[in-house]
mmCIF file of C-alpha atoms in Angstrom:
data_model
loop_
_atom_site.group_PDB
_atom_site.id
_atom_site.type_symbol
_atom_site.label_atom_id
_atom_site.label_comp_id
_atom_site.label_asym_id
_atom_site.label_seq_id
_atom_site.Cartn_x
_atom_site.Cartn_y
_atom_site.Cartn_z
ATOM 1 C CA MET N 1 104.597 73.624 73.711
ATOM 2 C CA GLY N 2 105.406 75.935 70.817
ATOM 3 C CA ASN N 3 102.249 77.976 71.178
ATOM 4 C CA THR N 4 103.319 79.311 74.532
ATOM 5 C CA ASP N 5 105.929 81.511 72.849
ATOM 6 C CA ILE N 6 103.356 83.182 70.594
ATOM 7 C CA VAL N 7 101.897 86.472 71.748
ATOM 8 C CA ALA N 8 98.201 86.054 71.047
ATOM 9 C CA ALA N 9 97.608 89.705 70.256
ATOM 10 C CA PRO N 10 99.675 92.888 70.098
ATOM 11 C CA LEU N 11 100.404 93.781 73.686
ATOM 12 C CA SER N 12 98.307 96.912 73.933
ATOM 13 C CA ASP N 13 98.984 99.487 76.579
ATOM 14 C CA ALA N 14 96.839 98.921 79.661
ATOM 15 C CA ASN N 15 93.884 101.225 80.158
ATOM 16 C CA GLU N 16 95.316 103.770 82.565
ATOM 17 C CA LYS N 17 91.884 105.043 83.620
ATOM 18 C CA ASN N 18 91.005 101.633 85.042
ATOM 19 C CA THR N 19 94.352 100.508 86.419
ATOM 20 C CA THR N 20 94.557 102.981 89.263
ATOM 21 C CA GLU N 21 90.895 102.632 90.211
ATOM 22 C CA HIS N 22 90.771 98.837 90.366
ATOM 23 C CA SER N 23 94.264 97.638 91.288
ATOM 24 C CA THR N 24 93.402 96.105 94.669
ATOM 25 C CA ILE N 25 92.901 92.573 93.377
ATOM 26 C CA PHE N 26 96.396 92.549 91.846
ATOM 27 C CA ASP N 27 97.961 93.819 95.064
ATOM 28 C CA ASP N 28 95.988 91.287 97.077
ATOM 29 C CA VAL N 29 97.165 88.384 94.927
ATOM 30 C CA PHE N 30 100.800 89.475 95.142
ATOM 31 C CA ARG N 31 100.644 89.922 98.909
ATOM 32 C CA THR N 32 98.878 86.576 99.268
ATOM 33 C CA ILE N 33 101.769 84.927 97.433
ATOM 34 C CA ALA N 34 104.311 86.879 99.484
ATOM 35 C CA GLN N 35 102.665 85.824 102.752
ATOM 36 C CA LYS N 36 101.454 82.294 101.965
ATOM 37 C CA MET N 37 103.988 81.152 99.344
ATOM 38 C CA PRO N 38 107.044 83.331 100.003
ATOM 39 C CA GLN N 39 109.423 80.762 98.517
ATOM 40 C CA LEU N 40 108.124 81.882 95.095
ATOM 41 C CA LEU N 41 109.823 85.252 95.629
ATOM 42 C CA ILE N 42 113.278 83.671 95.479
ATOM 43 C CA PRO N 43 113.316 82.858 91.723
ATOM 44 C CA LEU N 44 112.100 86.423 91.071
ATOM 45 C CA ILE N 45 115.007 87.781 93.121
ATOM 46 C CA ASN N 46 117.396 85.524 91.191
ATOM 47 C CA GLU N 47 116.008 86.793 87.888
ATOM 48 C CA VAL N 48 116.212 90.497 88.750
ATOM 49 C CA PHE N 49 119.438 90.631 90.758
ATOM 50 C CA HIS N 50 121.315 87.786 89.020
ATOM 51 C CA THR N 51 121.701 85.837 92.237
ATOM 52 C CA SER N 52 121.561 82.041 92.472
ATOM 53 C CA TYR N 53 119.723 81.322 95.705
ATOM 54 C CA SER N 54 118.199 77.885 96.150
ATOM 55 C CA GLU N 55 114.431 77.841 96.637
ATOM 56 C CA GLU N 56 115.171 76.120 99.929
ATOM 57 C CA GLU N 57 117.392 79.029 101.024
ATOM 58 C CA PRO N 58 116.559 80.180 104.563
ATOM 59 C CA PHE N 59 115.002 83.638 104.548
ATOM 60 C CA GLU N 60 113.204 86.005 106.874
ATOM 61 C CA GLN N 61 110.095 87.983 106.026
ATOM 62 C CA LEU N 62 110.446 91.474 107.429
ATOM 63 C CA ARG N 63 107.749 93.847 108.590
ATOM 64 C CA ASN N 64 106.203 95.684 105.630
ATOM 65 C CA GLU N 65 104.603 98.548 107.572
ATOM 66 C CA HIS N 66 106.716 101.580 108.397
ATOM 67 C CA TYR N 67 105.322 104.382 110.505
ATOM 68 C CA GLU N 68 106.233 107.897 109.496
ATOM 69 C CA LYS N 69 105.253 111.443 110.346
ATOM 70 C CA PHE N 70 102.564 111.672 107.659
ATOM 71 C CA GLY N 71 101.143 108.176 107.956
ATOM 72 C CA THR N 72 101.941 104.523 107.380
ATOM 73 C CA VAL N 73 104.021 103.351 104.430
ATOM 74 C CA VAL N 74 103.019 99.809 103.439
ATOM 75 C CA THR N 75 105.277 97.890 101.074
ATOM 76 C CA ASP N 76 104.398 94.717 99.164
ATOM 77 C CA SER N 77 107.198 92.422 100.300
ATOM 78 C CA ILE N 78 110.499 92.691 102.147
ATOM 79 C CA ILE N 79 112.630 89.635 102.813
ATOM 80 C CA ARG N 80 116.126 89.108 104.159
ATOM 81 C CA ILE N 81 118.389 86.414 102.727
ATOM 82 C CA GLY N 82 121.677 86.218 104.579
ATOM 83 C CA ASN N 83 122.922 89.797 104.960
ATOM 84 C CA HIS N 84 120.894 91.141 102.055
ATOM 85 C CA ILE N 85 117.461 92.771 102.193
ATOM 86 C CA TYR N 86 115.200 92.649 99.129
ATOM 87 C CA HIS N 87 112.206 94.897 98.588
ATOM 88 C CA LEU N 88 109.697 93.871 95.871
ATOM 89 C CA GLU N 89 106.759 95.932 94.653
ATOM 90 C CA CYS N 90 103.972 94.823 92.308
ATOM 91 C CA GLN N 91 102.568 97.552 90.073
ATOM 92 C CA SER N 92 99.682 97.430 87.586
ATOM 93 C CA SER N 93 99.618 101.026 86.327
ATOM 94 C CA LYS N 94 102.274 103.372 85.001
ATOM 95 C CA ASP N 95 103.100 106.060 87.508
ATOM 96 C CA LYS N 96 105.608 108.877 86.924
ATOM 97 C CA THR N 97 106.085 109.210 90.666
ATOM 98 C CA MET N 98 106.946 105.519 91.173
ATOM 99 C CA VAL N 99 110.627 106.258 91.668
ATOM 100 C CA ILE N 100 109.734 108.764 94.426
ATOM 101 C CA ARG N 101 107.513 106.197 96.124
ATOM 102 C CA MET N 102 110.245 103.559 95.914
ATOM 103 C CA PHE N 103 112.775 106.010 97.348
ATOM 104 C CA GLU N 104 110.389 106.753 100.221
ATOM 105 C CA TYR N 105 109.882 103.041 100.884
ATOM 106 C CA ASP N 106 113.590 102.287 100.699
ATOM 107 C CA ILE N 107 114.531 105.109 103.073
ATOM 108 C CA SER N 108 112.046 103.729 105.603
ATOM 109 C CA ILE N 109 113.484 100.218 105.254
ATOM 110 C CA ALA N 110 117.090 101.445 105.389
ATOM 111 C CA ILE N 111 116.527 103.530 108.523
ATOM 112 C CA GLU N 112 114.725 100.701 110.298
ATOM 113 C CA HIS N 113 117.667 98.374 109.674
ATOM 114 C CA ALA N 114 120.467 100.916 110.116
ATOM 115 C CA SER N 115 123.433 99.851 112.218
ATOM 116 C CA PHE N 116 125.705 101.789 114.575
ATOM 117 C CA GLU N 117 129.281 100.945 113.717
ATOM 118 C CA SER N 118 132.149 100.693 116.192
ATOM 119 C CA ASN N 119 133.694 103.924 114.887
ATOM 120 C CA ASP N 120 130.581 105.834 116.034
ATOM 121 C CA ILE N 121 129.230 106.251 112.508
ATOM 122 C CA TRP N 122 125.789 105.062 111.519
ATOM 123 C CA GLU N 123 125.599 102.849 108.445
ATOM 124 C CA ILE N 124 122.368 103.196 106.465
ATOM 125 C CA GLU N 125 122.175 100.605 103.698
ATOM 126 C CA PHE N 126 119.400 100.694 101.107
ATOM 127 C CA PRO N 127 117.686 97.406 100.238
ATOM 128 C CA GLN N 128 117.936 95.875 96.793
ATOM 129 C CA SER N 129 114.598 96.819 95.265
ATOM 130 C CA CYS N 130 112.642 96.177 92.113
ATOM 131 C CA VAL N 131 109.207 96.851 90.614
ATOM 132 C CA LEU N 132 107.225 94.108 88.880
ATOM 133 C CA TYR N 133 104.849 95.487 86.237
ATOM 134 C CA ILE N 134 102.091 92.982 85.573
ATOM 135 C CA ARG N 135 100.118 94.756 82.840
ATOM 136 C CA ASN N 136 101.061 95.492 79.232
ATOM 137 C CA HIS N 137 102.738 98.889 79.059
ATOM 138 C CA ARG N 138 104.695 100.416 76.221
ATOM 139 C CA SER N 139 107.915 102.353 76.665
ATOM 140 C CA LEU N 140 108.847 101.179 80.143
ATOM 141 C CA PRO N 141 112.552 101.686 80.832
ATOM 142 C CA ASP N 142 114.798 99.044 82.381
ATOM 143 C CA PHE N 143 115.090 101.140 85.551
ATOM 144 C CA HIS N 144 113.277 103.816 87.515
ATOM 145 C CA GLU N 145 115.915 106.489 88.147
ATOM 146 C CA ALA N 146 116.397 109.672 90.130
ATOM 147 C CA ILE N 147 119.353 111.896 90.972
ATOM 148 C CA VAL N 148 119.782 112.457 94.708
ATOM 149 C CA LYS N 149 121.730 115.640 95.520
ATOM 150 C CA PHE N 150 123.306 116.059 98.930
ATOM 151 C CA ALA N 151 124.123 119.375 100.598
ATOM 152 C CA ASP N 152 127.861 118.815 100.222
ATOM 153 C CA GLY N 153 127.561 118.555 96.443
ATOM 154 C CA GLN N 154 127.477 114.767 96.141
ATOM 155 C CA LYS N 155 125.154 113.383 93.480
ATOM 156 C CA ILE N 156 123.979 109.777 93.644
ATOM 157 C CA ARG N 157 121.969 108.051 90.925
ATOM 158 C CA TYR N 158 119.207 106.038 92.608
ATOM 159 C CA ARG N 159 118.129 103.160 90.336
ATOM 160 C CA VAL N 160 115.404 100.554 90.750
ATOM 161 C CA PRO N 161 115.252 97.731 88.184
ATOM 162 C CA ILE N 162 111.974 97.011 86.413
ATOM 163 C CA ILE N 163 110.710 93.547 85.465
ATOM 164 C CA GLN N 164 107.764 93.167 83.098
ATOM 165 C CA ALA N 165 105.529 90.108 83.294
ATOM 166 C CA LYS N 166 104.536 90.482 79.624
ATOM 167 C CA LYS N 167 108.056 89.483 78.535
ATOM 168 C CA TYR N 168 107.701 85.981 79.977
ATOM 169 C CA THR N 169 105.954 83.247 78.020
ATOM 170 C CA VAL N 170 104.680 80.101 79.717
ATOM 171 C CA ASP N 171 107.830 78.227 78.704
ATOM 172 C CA ARG N 172 110.109 80.908 80.152
ATOM 173 C CA ILE N 173 108.084 81.135 83.351
ATOM 174 C CA PHE N 174 108.568 77.443 84.077
ATOM 175 C CA GLU N 175 112.144 77.392 82.795
ATOM 176 C CA LYS N 176 113.075 80.160 85.221
ATOM 177 C CA ARG N 177 110.711 78.942 87.975
ATOM 178 C CA LEU N 178 108.862 82.270 87.966
ATOM 179 C CA LEU N 179 105.567 80.750 89.116
ATOM 180 C CA ILE N 180 104.780 84.034 90.838
ATOM 181 C CA LEU N 181 103.936 85.412 87.365
ATOM 182 C CA LEU N 182 101.293 82.790 86.551
ATOM 183 C CA PRO N 183 98.250 84.570 88.075
ATOM 184 C CA TYR N 184 99.087 87.614 85.931
ATOM 185 C CA HIS N 185 99.535 85.732 82.657
ATOM 186 C CA ILE N 186 95.920 86.379 81.648
ATOM 187 C CA LEU N 187 96.782 90.097 81.493
ATOM 188 C CA ARG N 188 98.702 89.444 78.265
ATOM 189 C CA TYR N 189 95.252 89.022 76.701
ATOM 190 C CA GLU N 190 93.534 91.826 78.595
ATOM 191 C CA HIS N 191 92.946 94.172 75.662
ATOM 192 C CA PHE N 192 91.564 91.347 73.538
ATOM 193 C CA LEU N 193 89.267 90.125 76.329
ATOM 194 C CA LYS N 194 87.955 93.557 77.285
ATOM 195 C CA HIS N 195 86.836 94.080 73.718
ATOM 196 C CA ASN N 196 85.013 90.746 73.950
ATOM 197 C CA GLY N 197 87.290 89.270 71.319
ATOM 198 C CA THR N 198 85.959 86.320 69.383
ATOM 199 C CA ASP N 199 88.866 85.707 67.003
ATOM 200 C CA SER N 200 89.019 81.907 67.112
ATOM 201 C CA LYS N 201 92.770 81.774 66.520
ATOM 202 C CA LYS N 202 93.520 84.134 69.390
ATOM 203 C CA VAL N 203 91.053 82.338 71.644
ATOM 204 C CA GLN N 204 92.809 79.076 70.851
ATOM 205 C CA HIS N 205 96.196 80.598 71.739
ATOM 206 C CA LEU N 206 94.824 81.744 75.096
ATOM 207 C CA LEU N 207 93.300 78.366 75.939
ATOM 208 C CA ASP N 208 96.431 76.531 74.772
ATOM 209 C CA ASP N 209 98.505 78.701 77.093
ATOM 210 C CA PHE N 210 96.374 77.763 80.069
ATOM 211 C CA ARG N 211 96.261 74.094 79.161
ATOM 212 C CA GLU N 212 100.034 74.202 79.193
ATOM 213 C CA ILE N 213 100.082 76.072 82.513
ATOM 214 C CA ASN N 214 97.747 73.449 83.926
ATOM 215 C CA ARG N 215 99.851 70.577 82.605
ATOM 216 C CA ARG N 216 103.138 72.030 83.826
ATOM 217 C CA LEU N 217 101.727 72.899 87.254
ATOM 218 C CA GLU N 218 100.376 69.390 87.669
ATOM 219 C CA GLN N 219 103.712 67.948 86.562
ATOM 220 C CA THR N 220 105.550 70.168 89.041
ATOM 221 C CA SER N 221 103.109 69.270 91.804
ATOM 222 C CA GLU N 222 103.571 65.535 91.284
ATOM 223 C CA LYS N 223 107.344 65.780 90.994
ATOM 224 C CA GLU N 224 107.799 67.973 94.055
ATOM 225 C CA GLN N 225 104.797 66.701 96.042
ATOM 226 C CA LYS N 226 103.359 70.187 96.502
ATOM 227 C CA SER N 227 99.643 69.736 95.834
ATOM 228 C CA HIS N 228 98.720 72.596 98.188
ATOM 229 C CA LEU N 229 100.937 75.001 96.256
ATOM 230 C CA TYR N 230 99.400 73.794 93.006
ATOM 231 C CA MET N 231 95.836 74.266 94.260
ATOM 232 C CA ASP N 232 96.547 77.680 95.746
ATOM 233 C CA MET N 233 98.161 78.869 92.518
ATOM 234 C CA ILE N 234 95.170 77.780 90.410
ATOM 235 C CA VAL N 235 92.833 79.622 92.789
ATOM 236 C CA LEU N 236 94.875 82.813 92.309
ATOM 237 C CA ILE N 237 94.971 82.331 88.531
ATOM 238 C CA GLU N 238 91.178 82.009 88.482
ATOM 239 C CA GLU N 239 90.778 84.988 90.818
ATOM 240 C CA ILE N 240 92.384 87.376 88.324
ATOM 241 C CA ALA N 241 90.947 85.618 85.260
ATOM 242 C CA ASP N 242 87.417 86.031 86.633
ATOM 243 C CA TYR N 243 88.119 89.715 87.203
ATOM 244 C CA ILE N 244 89.537 90.280 83.707
ATOM 245 C CA ILE N 245 87.248 88.151 81.532
ATOM 246 C CA PRO N 246 83.777 89.650 80.966
ATOM 247 C CA GLU N 247 80.982 87.483 82.353
ATOM 248 C CA ASP N 248 79.328 87.107 78.940
ATOM 249 C CA ASN N 249 82.533 85.912 77.267
ATOM 250 C CA GLU N 250 82.557 82.188 76.476
ATOM 251 C CA ILE N 251 86.297 82.079 77.227
ATOM 252 C CA ARG N 252 85.455 82.315 80.923
ATOM 253 C CA LYS N 253 83.666 78.950 80.732
ATOM 254 C CA GLY N 254 86.437 77.328 78.708
ATOM 255 C CA LEU N 255 89.126 78.517 81.074
ATOM 256 C CA GLY N 256 87.081 77.420 84.081
ATOM 257 C CA GLU N 257 86.812 73.913 82.672
ATOM 258 C CA ILE N 258 90.568 73.756 82.069
ATOM 259 C CA MET N 259 91.616 75.024 85.495
ATOM 260 C CA GLY N 260 88.636 74.339 87.776
ATOM 261 C CA GLY N 261 88.469 70.613 87.231
ATOM 262 C CA LYS N 262 91.943 70.220 88.638
ATOM 263 C CA ILE N 263 91.024 71.986 91.876
ATOM 264 C CA LEU N 264 88.066 69.653 92.251
ATOM 265 C CA LYS N 265 90.306 66.645 91.651
ATOM 266 C CA LEU N 266 93.082 67.758 93.980
ATOM 267 C CA ARG N 267 90.811 68.848 96.821
ATOM 268 C CA SER N 268 88.970 65.544 96.760
ATOM 269 C CA GLU N 269 92.256 63.622 96.626
ATOM 270 C CA GLU N 270 93.488 65.556 99.634
ATOM 271 C CA LEU N 271 90.370 64.575 101.568
ATOM 272 C CA LEU N 272 90.645 60.992 100.386
ATOM 273 C CA GLU N 273 94.208 60.885 101.718
ATOM 274 C CA LEU N 274 92.864 62.194 105.004
ATOM 275 C CA GLY N 275 90.251 59.477 104.911
ATOM 276 C CA GLU N 276 92.885 56.826 104.281
ATOM 277 C CA ALA N 277 94.840 58.007 107.298
ATOM 278 C CA ARG N 278 91.653 58.041 109.370
ATOM 279 C CA GLY N 279 90.786 54.592 108.087
ATOM 280 C CA GLU N 280 94.213 53.275 109.008
ATOM 281 C CA ALA N 281 93.858 54.638 112.519
ATOM 282 C CA ARG N 282 90.503 52.957 112.892
ATOM 283 C CA GLY N 283 91.937 49.818 111.430
ATOM 284 C CA GLU N 284 94.106 49.374 114.471
ATOM 285 C CA ALA N 285 90.964 48.971 116.554
ATOM 286 C CA ARG N 286 88.468 47.457 114.096
ATOM 287 C CA GLY N 287 90.557 45.601 111.634
ATOM 288 C CA GLU N 288 92.752 47.203 108.999
ATOM 289 C CA ALA N 289 90.649 46.383 105.924
ATOM 290 C CA ARG N 290 87.362 47.501 107.425
ATOM 291 C CA GLY N 291 88.924 50.663 108.853
ATOM 292 C CA ARG N 292 90.421 51.675 105.501
ATOM 293 C CA LEU N 293 87.148 51.144 103.630
ATOM 294 C CA THR N 294 85.176 53.062 106.241
ATOM 295 C CA GLY N 295 87.665 55.926 106.195
ATOM 296 C CA LEU N 296 87.653 56.122 102.401
ATOM 297 C CA HIS N 297 83.869 56.182 102.258
ATOM 298 C CA GLU N 298 83.622 58.879 104.927
ATOM 299 C CA ALA N 299 86.308 60.890 103.147
ATOM 300 C CA LYS N 300 84.277 60.779 99.936
ATOM 301 C CA ILE N 301 81.248 62.130 101.788
ATOM 302 C CA ASP N 302 83.429 64.817 103.423
ATOM 303 C CA ALA N 303 84.864 65.749 100.005
ATOM 304 C CA ILE N 304 81.407 66.093 98.435
ATOM 305 C CA GLN N 305 80.159 68.228 101.335
ATOM 306 C CA ASN N 306 83.239 70.426 101.070
ATOM 307 C CA MET N 307 82.618 70.899 97.340
ATOM 308 C CA ILE N 308 78.999 71.842 98.020
ATOM 309 C CA ASP N 309 80.204 74.409 100.584
ATOM 310 C CA LEU N 310 82.589 75.814 97.961
ATOM 311 C CA GLY N 311 79.658 76.318 95.583
ATOM 312 C CA LEU N 312 80.333 73.550 93.083
ATOM 313 C CA THR N 313 77.264 72.348 91.204
ATOM 314 C CA ARG N 314 75.756 68.866 91.319
ATOM 315 C CA GLU N 315 76.912 68.273 87.735
ATOM 316 C CA GLN N 316 80.513 69.173 88.589
ATOM 317 C CA ILE N 317 80.539 66.868 91.605
ATOM 318 C CA LEU N 318 79.016 63.954 89.688
ATOM 319 C CA ARG N 319 81.984 64.014 87.352
ATOM 320 C CA LYS N 320 83.909 62.302 90.141
ATOM 321 C CA TYR N 321 81.357 60.792 92.531
ATOM 322 C CA SER N 322 78.270 58.639 92.127
ATOM 323 C CA PRO N 323 74.689 59.960 92.516
ATOM 324 C CA GLU N 324 74.303 57.702 95.570
ATOM 325 C CA GLU N 325 77.330 59.236 97.277
ATOM 326 C CA TYR N 326 76.065 62.723 96.408
ATOM 327 C CA GLU N 327 72.637 62.000 97.917
ATOM 328 C CA GLU N 328 74.194 60.525 101.048
ATOM 329 C CA ALA N 329 76.300 63.664 101.489
ATOM 330 C CA ILE N 330 73.227 65.890 101.061
ATOM 331 C CA ASN N 331 71.211 63.836 103.550
ATOM 332 C CA SER N 332 74.082 63.877 106.039
ATOM 333 C CA MET N 333 74.318 67.676 105.789
ATOM 334 C CA SER N 334 70.581 67.942 106.483
ATOM 335 C CA VAL N 335 70.886 65.780 109.581
ATOM 336 C CA LYS N 336 73.773 67.890 110.897
ATOM 337 C CA ALA N 337 71.786 71.065 110.290
#
């Protein structure tokens, strides 16, 4: 879609006063992806380090806590692919000391994985590291750099590549398989949203972007049969969108309708599939047709009860299920209580 390559508003510098105070949600989302969907890190590694790993490449997630004299150093993500270790950090605010922090992290990682060679010399190899900046910042270089001077006069230039989420449109994200950037895409519009922007053209660009994200995610999910990944990604997208968009901004409702309906649909389909399997199992004992129908009906009731537990309203649920099924689910919950 052509609109996905249009920047809806000038990419204003992020508000530094707020970024350091309220960055936890961004860290949490990145670490959730790293822990629950680590395969999404591989395209990011390919993009930064010009590698060509398959998304099915075997990898190992390494411990991200390193204990040092003055406390615990916690990194965002460390994975090993073959003989190479990759260290990825997600950053929302500009920080002049970032290169020092990265050097500290990388020393900890390198020492933990140091090897004692046969010629009685230790080999300490630094990981390949990068920093992902998710907010809109002006004047970021391509690398964080520092000069490391050794006692014998050697000087080594320590460099950490920088990748900026703002440079990737929806089309480029899907072209390069950088789905890890999707939850942060709303930050392209952060300045506009925080000022409660009502420019209809810019609002339309934002909503068009997320319609395209929704369409492409659904397409990917169907093609690759990864409905769980699709649902989890939408939840993370909404998590950050809800944080960024002011509660009184109508865009919040529009975006919720675009993205939220798909979660409802997919979650219910997942439960219906479970019901089909349950119905088939019962069919062996009670007759296949009867078992399937019973399982499907029970799965519908389970799906409705699950949606109620998740906080969905009656109106949202009735978009998919009948009033009779809704009432039966409510009555069944009361009996169980």
